[in-house]
PDB file of C-alpha atoms in Angstrom:
ATOM      1  CA  MET A   1       0.000   0.000   0.000  1.00 47.00           C
ATOM      2  CA  ARG A   2       2.793   2.431   0.880  1.00 45.00           C
ATOM      3  CA  LYS A   3       4.465   1.792  -2.484  1.00 49.00           C
ATOM      4  CA  SER A   4       1.170   2.483  -4.253  1.00 45.00           C
ATOM      5  CA  VAL A   5       0.650   5.750  -2.358  1.00 40.00           C
ATOM      6  CA  LYS A   6       4.239   6.869  -3.033  1.00 43.00           C
ATOM      7  CA  LYS A   7       3.896   5.913  -6.685  1.00 47.00           C
ATOM      8  CA  PHE A   8       0.564   7.720  -6.903  1.00 43.00           C
ATOM      9  CA  LEU A   9       2.032  10.861  -5.301  1.00 45.00           C
ATOM     10  CA  PHE A  10       5.078  10.734  -7.547  1.00 48.00           C
ATOM     11  CA  VAL A  11       3.016  10.303 -10.728  1.00 46.00           C
ATOM     12  CA  GLY A  12       0.591  12.987  -9.552  1.00 46.00           C
ATOM     13  CA  GLY A  13       3.485  15.355  -8.863  1.00 48.00           C
ATOM     14  CA  VAL A  14       4.981  14.746 -12.291  1.00 47.00           C
ATOM     15  CA  LEU A  15       1.595  15.278 -13.899  1.00 45.00           C
ATOM     16  CA  LEU A  16       1.004  18.483 -11.943  1.00 46.00           C
ATOM     17  CA  PHE A  17       4.505  19.712 -12.835  1.00 46.00           C
ATOM     18  CA  SER A  18       3.895  18.945 -16.514  1.00 47.00           C
ATOM     19  CA  LEU A  19       0.548  20.743 -16.554  1.00 44.00           C
ATOM     20  CA  THR A  20       1.992  23.770 -14.796  1.00 47.00           C
ATOM     21  CA  ASN A  21       4.854  23.978 -17.294  1.00 48.00           C
ATOM     22  CA  ALA A  22       2.500  23.507 -20.237  1.00 45.00           C
ATOM     23  CA  GLN A  23       0.360  26.412 -19.026  1.00 45.00           C
ATOM     24  CA  THR A  24       3.433  28.546 -18.404  1.00 46.00           C
ATOM     25  CA  SER A  25       4.745  27.816 -21.906  1.00 51.00           C
ATOM     26  CA  GLU A  26       1.356  28.664 -23.364  1.00 67.00           C
ATOM     27  CA  LEU A  27       1.234  31.936 -21.446  1.00 68.00           C
ATOM     28  CA  THR A  28       4.758  32.716 -22.568  1.00 89.00           C
ATOM     29  CA  LYS A  29       3.775  32.156 -26.197  1.00 90.00           C
ATOM     30  CA  GLU A  30       0.758  34.412 -25.710  1.00 90.00           C
ATOM     31  CA  GLN A  31       2.927  37.031 -24.051  1.00 89.00           C
ATOM     32  CA  ILE A  32       5.424  36.832 -26.907  1.00 91.00           C
ATOM     33  CA  GLU A  33       2.650  37.283 -29.457  1.00 91.00           C
ATOM     34  CA  ALA A  34       1.249  40.237 -27.488  1.00 91.00           C
ATOM     35  CA  LYS A  35       4.702  41.845 -27.398  1.00 86.00           C
ATOM     36  CA  LYS A  36       5.145  41.310 -31.134  1.00 88.00           C
ATOM     37  CA  LYS A  37       1.772  42.914 -31.796  1.00 92.00           C
ATOM     38  CA  ALA A  38       2.555  45.866 -29.515  1.00 90.00           C
ATOM     39  CA  ALA A  39       5.948  46.355 -31.204  1.00 88.00           C
ATOM     40  CA  ALA A  40       4.336  46.268 -34.661  1.00 93.00           C
ATOM     41  CA  GLU A  41       1.769  48.872 -33.574  1.00 95.00           C
ATOM     42  CA  GLU A  42       4.502  51.035 -32.058  1.00 94.00           C
ATOM     43  CA  LYS A  43       6.667  50.700 -35.180  1.00 94.00           C
ATOM     44  CA  ALA A  44       3.748  51.745 -37.408  1.00 96.00           C
ATOM     45  CA  LYS A  45       3.342  54.991 -35.444  1.00 97.00           C
ATOM     46  CA  LEU A  46       7.010  56.027 -35.376  1.00 97.00           C
ATOM     47  CA  PRO A  47       8.644  58.242 -38.053  1.00 97.00           C
ATOM     48  CA  LYS A  48      10.671  56.350 -40.679  1.00 98.00           C
ATOM     49  CA  PRO A  49      14.009  58.214 -41.049  1.00 98.00           C
ATOM     50  CA  TYR A  50      15.820  55.669 -43.248  1.00 98.00           C
ATOM     51  CA  HIS A  51      15.757  55.928 -47.034  1.00 98.00           C
ATOM     52  CA  PRO A  52      16.846  52.780 -48.904  1.00 98.00           C
ATOM     53  CA  GLU A  53      16.753  54.692 -52.202  1.00 98.00           C
ATOM     54  CA  ALA A  54      19.212  57.363 -51.014  1.00 98.00           C
ATOM     55  CA  ASN A  55      22.734  57.707 -52.373  1.00 98.00           C
ATOM     56  CA  ALA A  56      24.334  57.227 -48.964  1.00 98.00           C
ATOM     57  CA  GLU A  57      27.882  57.748 -50.203  1.00 98.00           C
ATOM     58  CA  LEU A  58      26.999  61.177 -51.617  1.00 98.00           C
ATOM     59  CA  ASP A  59      24.854  62.048 -48.585  1.00 98.00           C
ATOM     60  CA  ILE A  60      27.709  61.272 -46.183  1.00 98.00           C
ATOM     61  CA  LYS A  61      30.172  63.309 -48.293  1.00 98.00           C
ATOM     62  CA  ASN A  62      27.745  66.243 -48.120  1.00 98.00           C
ATOM     63  CA  ALA A  63      27.300  65.751 -44.363  1.00 98.00           C
ATOM     64  CA  VAL A  64      31.091  65.884 -43.913  1.00 98.00           C
ATOM     65  CA  LYS A  65      31.314  69.082 -46.020  1.00 98.00           C
ATOM     66  CA  LEU A  66      28.627  70.696 -43.877  1.00 98.00           C
ATOM     67  CA  ALA A  67      30.288  69.463 -40.673  1.00 98.00           C
ATOM     68  CA  LYS A  68      33.599  71.005 -41.750  1.00 98.00           C
ATOM     69  CA  LYS A  69      31.891  74.309 -42.548  1.00 98.00           C
ATOM     70  CA  GLU A  70      30.039  74.339 -39.207  1.00 98.00           C
ATOM     71  CA  HIS A  71      32.885  72.773 -37.140  1.00 97.00           C
ATOM     72  CA  LYS A  72      30.761  69.831 -36.110  1.00 98.00           C
ATOM     73  CA  ASN A  73      31.166  66.061 -36.125  1.00 98.00           C
ATOM     74  CA  VAL A  74      28.973  63.687 -38.090  1.00 98.00           C
ATOM     75  CA  VAL A  75      26.930  61.024 -36.339  1.00 98.00           C
ATOM     76  CA  ILE A  76      25.727  58.203 -38.547  1.00 98.00           C
ATOM     77  CA  GLN A  77      22.892  56.176 -37.094  1.00 98.00           C
ATOM     78  CA  ALA A  78      22.994  52.915 -39.034  1.00 98.00           C
ATOM     79  CA  GLY A  79      19.901  50.743 -39.144  1.00 98.00           C
ATOM     80  CA  GLY A  80      16.594  50.607 -40.937  1.00 98.00           C
ATOM     81  CA  ASN A  81      12.881  51.266 -40.767  1.00 98.00           C
ATOM     82  CA  TRP A  82      12.422  47.541 -39.976  1.00 97.00           C
ATOM     83  CA  CYS A  83      14.291  47.987 -36.661  1.00 96.00           C
ATOM     84  CA  ILE A  84      12.117  48.975 -33.681  1.00 95.00           C
ATOM     85  CA  TRP A  85      15.156  50.024 -31.612  1.00 96.00           C
ATOM     86  CA  CYS A  86      16.376  52.246 -34.483  1.00 98.00           C
ATOM     87  CA  LEU A  87      13.004  53.943 -34.709  1.00 97.00           C
ATOM     88  CA  ARG A  88      12.753  54.278 -30.929  1.00 96.00           C
ATOM     89  CA  PHE A  89      16.139  55.950 -30.741  1.00 98.00           C
ATOM     90  CA  ASN A  90      15.314  58.391 -33.519  1.00 98.00           C
ATOM     91  CA  ASN A  91      12.008  59.264 -31.881  1.00 98.00           C
ATOM     92  CA  TYR A  92      13.585  59.556 -28.419  1.00 98.00           C
ATOM     93  CA  LEU A  93      16.205  61.929 -29.767  1.00 98.00           C
ATOM     94  CA  GLN A  94      13.617  64.077 -31.563  1.00 97.00           C
ATOM     95  CA  GLN A  95      11.266  64.173 -28.544  1.00 98.00           C
ATOM     96  CA  THR A  96      13.908  64.945 -25.888  1.00 98.00           C
ATOM     97  CA  PRO A  97      14.813  68.656 -26.104  1.00 98.00           C
ATOM     98  CA  GLU A  98      17.965  68.259 -24.015  1.00 98.00           C
ATOM     99  CA  LEU A  99      19.360  65.614 -26.379  1.00 98.00           C
ATOM    100  CA  LYS A 100      18.155  67.333 -29.531  1.00 98.00           C
ATOM    101  CA  GLN A 101      19.976  70.501 -28.482  1.00 98.00           C
ATOM    102  CA  ILE A 102      23.274  68.648 -27.873  1.00 98.00           C
ATOM    103  CA  VAL A 103      22.999  66.956 -31.265  1.00 98.00           C
ATOM    104  CA  ASP A 104      21.909  70.075 -33.178  1.00 98.00           C
ATOM    105  CA  ASN A 105      24.754  72.120 -31.676  1.00 98.00           C
ATOM    106  CA  ASN A 106      27.495  69.560 -32.264  1.00 98.00           C
ATOM    107  CA  TYR A 107      26.613  67.125 -35.030  1.00 98.00           C
ATOM    108  CA  ILE A 108      25.368  66.667 -38.541  1.00 98.00           C
ATOM    109  CA  TYR A 109      23.077  63.646 -38.232  1.00 98.00           C
ATOM    110  CA  TYR A 110      22.613  61.002 -40.909  1.00 98.00           C
ATOM    111  CA  HIS A 111      20.542  57.808 -41.000  1.00 98.00           C
ATOM    112  CA  LEU A 112      22.466  55.157 -42.956  1.00 98.00           C
ATOM    113  CA  ASN A 113      20.107  52.513 -44.277  1.00 98.00           C
ATOM    114  CA  TRP A 114      20.750  48.789 -43.912  1.00 98.00           C
ATOM    115  CA  SER A 115      17.868  46.707 -45.227  1.00 97.00           C
ATOM    116  CA  PRO A 116      17.152  43.980 -47.775  1.00 96.00           C
ATOM    117  CA  GLU A 117      16.357  46.754 -50.290  1.00 96.00           C
ATOM    118  CA  ASN A 118      19.783  48.379 -49.841  1.00 97.00           C
ATOM    119  CA  LYS A 119      22.505  47.067 -47.581  1.00 97.00           C
ATOM    120  CA  ASN A 120      24.985  49.834 -48.517  1.00 98.00           C
ATOM    121  CA  GLU A 121      27.696  47.181 -48.373  1.00 97.00           C
ATOM    122  CA  LYS A 122      30.520  49.375 -49.696  1.00 97.00           C
ATOM    123  CA  ILE A 123      29.904  52.026 -47.042  1.00 98.00           C
ATOM    124  CA  PHE A 124      29.444  49.549 -44.201  1.00 98.00           C
ATOM    125  CA  THR A 125      32.668  47.792 -45.232  1.00 98.00           C
ATOM    126  CA  SER A 126      34.543  51.120 -45.138  1.00 98.00           C
ATOM    127  CA  TYR A 127      33.432  51.548 -41.492  1.00 98.00           C
ATOM    128  CA  GLY A 128      34.341  47.989 -40.461  1.00 98.00           C
ATOM    129  CA  ASN A 129      30.843  46.476 -40.744  1.00 97.00           C
ATOM    130  CA  PRO A 130      29.795  47.524 -37.224  1.00 98.00           C
ATOM    131  CA  GLY A 131      26.258  46.157 -37.628  1.00 97.00           C
ATOM    132  CA  GLU A 132      27.653  42.634 -37.889  1.00 97.00           C
ATOM    133  CA  LYS A 133      29.398  43.104 -34.559  1.00 97.00           C
ATOM    134  CA  PHE A 134      26.865  45.147 -32.589  1.00 97.00           C
ATOM    135  CA  GLY A 135      23.516  44.834 -34.357  1.00 97.00           C
ATOM    136  CA  TYR A 136      21.298  47.857 -34.997  1.00 98.00           C
ATOM    137  CA  PRO A 137      21.167  50.664 -34.423  1.00 98.00           C
ATOM    138  CA  VAL A 138      24.873  51.272 -34.343  1.00 98.00           C
ATOM    139  CA  PHE A 139      26.436  54.726 -34.319  1.00 98.00           C
ATOM    140  CA  ILE A 140      29.492  55.808 -36.295  1.00 98.00           C
ATOM    141  CA  ILE A 141      31.089  59.121 -35.357  1.00 98.00           C
ATOM    142  CA  LEU A 142      33.155  61.009 -37.937  1.00 98.00           C
ATOM    143  CA  ASP A 143      35.181  64.127 -37.272  1.00 98.00           C
ATOM    144  CA  GLU A 144      34.704  67.186 -39.474  1.00 97.00           C
ATOM    145  CA  ASN A 145      37.200  65.737 -41.966  1.00 97.00           C
ATOM    146  CA  GLY A 146      35.254  62.503 -42.333  1.00 98.00           C
ATOM    147  CA  LYS A 147      37.662  60.390 -40.275  1.00 98.00           C
ATOM    148  CA  GLN A 148      35.932  57.667 -38.246  1.00 98.00           C
ATOM    149  CA  ILE A 149      36.706  58.385 -34.587  1.00 98.00           C
ATOM    150  CA  HIS A 150      34.267  56.104 -32.764  1.00 98.00           C
ATOM    151  CA  THR A 151      31.741  53.303 -33.201  1.00 98.00           C
ATOM    152  CA  GLN A 152      29.050  52.956 -30.540  1.00 98.00           C
ATOM    153  CA  ASP A 153      27.041  49.864 -29.680  1.00 97.00           C
ATOM    154  CA  SER A 154      23.533  51.105 -28.882  1.00 98.00           C
ATOM    155  CA  ALA A 155      22.808  48.277 -26.429  1.00 97.00           C
ATOM    156  CA  VAL A 156      24.840  50.038 -23.716  1.00 97.00           C
ATOM    157  CA  LEU A 157      22.556  53.079 -24.078  1.00 98.00           C
ATOM    158  CA  GLU A 158      19.371  51.103 -23.462  1.00 96.00           C
ATOM    159  CA  GLU A 159      17.263  51.075 -20.341  1.00 96.00           C
ATOM    160  CA  GLY A 160      14.144  48.917 -20.125  1.00 91.00           C
ATOM    161  CA  SER A 161      12.256  49.170 -23.415  1.00 86.00           C
ATOM    162  CA  GLY A 162      13.897  52.493 -24.250  1.00 93.00           C
ATOM    163  CA  TYR A 163      17.053  54.503 -23.745  1.00 97.00           C
ATOM    164  CA  SER A 164      18.740  56.074 -20.728  1.00 98.00           C
ATOM    165  CA  LEU A 165      18.866  59.873 -20.842  1.00 98.00           C
ATOM    166  CA  GLU A 166      22.136  60.005 -18.901  1.00 98.00           C
ATOM    167  CA  LYS A 167      23.880  57.344 -20.999  1.00 98.00           C
ATOM    168  CA  VAL A 168      22.793  58.932 -24.289  1.00 98.00           C
ATOM    169  CA  LYS A 169      23.812  62.399 -23.072  1.00 98.00           C
ATOM    170  CA  ASP A 170      27.221  61.081 -21.996  1.00 98.00           C
ATOM    171  CA  PHE A 171      27.688  59.418 -25.398  1.00 98.00           C
ATOM    172  CA  PHE A 172      26.914  62.576 -27.373  1.00 98.00           C
ATOM    173  CA  ASN A 173      28.881  64.833 -25.018  1.00 98.00           C
ATOM    174  CA  THR A 174      31.917  62.541 -25.128  1.00 98.00           C
ATOM    175  CA  TRP A 175      32.156  62.571 -28.933  1.00 98.00           C
ATOM    176  CA  LYS A 176      31.192  66.151 -29.740  1.00 97.00           C
ATOM    177  CA  PRO A 177      33.915  68.212 -31.378  1.00 97.00           C
ATOM    178  CA  LYS A 178      36.422  69.928 -29.144  1.00 90.00           C
ATOM    179  CA  LYS A 179      35.767  73.642 -29.546  1.00 78.00           C
ATOM    180  CA  SER A 180      38.895  75.789 -29.483  1.00 61.00           C
TER     181      SER A 180
END
């Protein structure tokens, strides 16, 4: 009888454990689907700053010319309209006056497209293919002469489902041009 009770409790425990895990997995799948849907809705509402059809090489040359004239650096935000974190960063920057002011005063800003429509392989190769290493968005800082002076992984700027004001401020302040 004892063996039967122990066996019954053991089998019951395994069954209960299995059911609990099955429900948890199901909830996790539902949660994942809900997050995907929320991200898609968010992405649809955000501005799309990347232009696959653009001549990025010419645009960056023009950005460098303007940076030289205005004694600014160039920040290239590489990514695409497919990338929720790229769109979030762009929107965060545009909606945060403190950050927008730092960028407007110190940088010429350019969104370098990477997407199936246009991977801009020649340009990405010239900057060491940072998207392969860090993912997107990734930031490339050029001085006013067009020399690459820094590549920034955006993951270290994140906080929760967005970006940290202090970390982003520190990043832009660290790489702004040294005014003489």
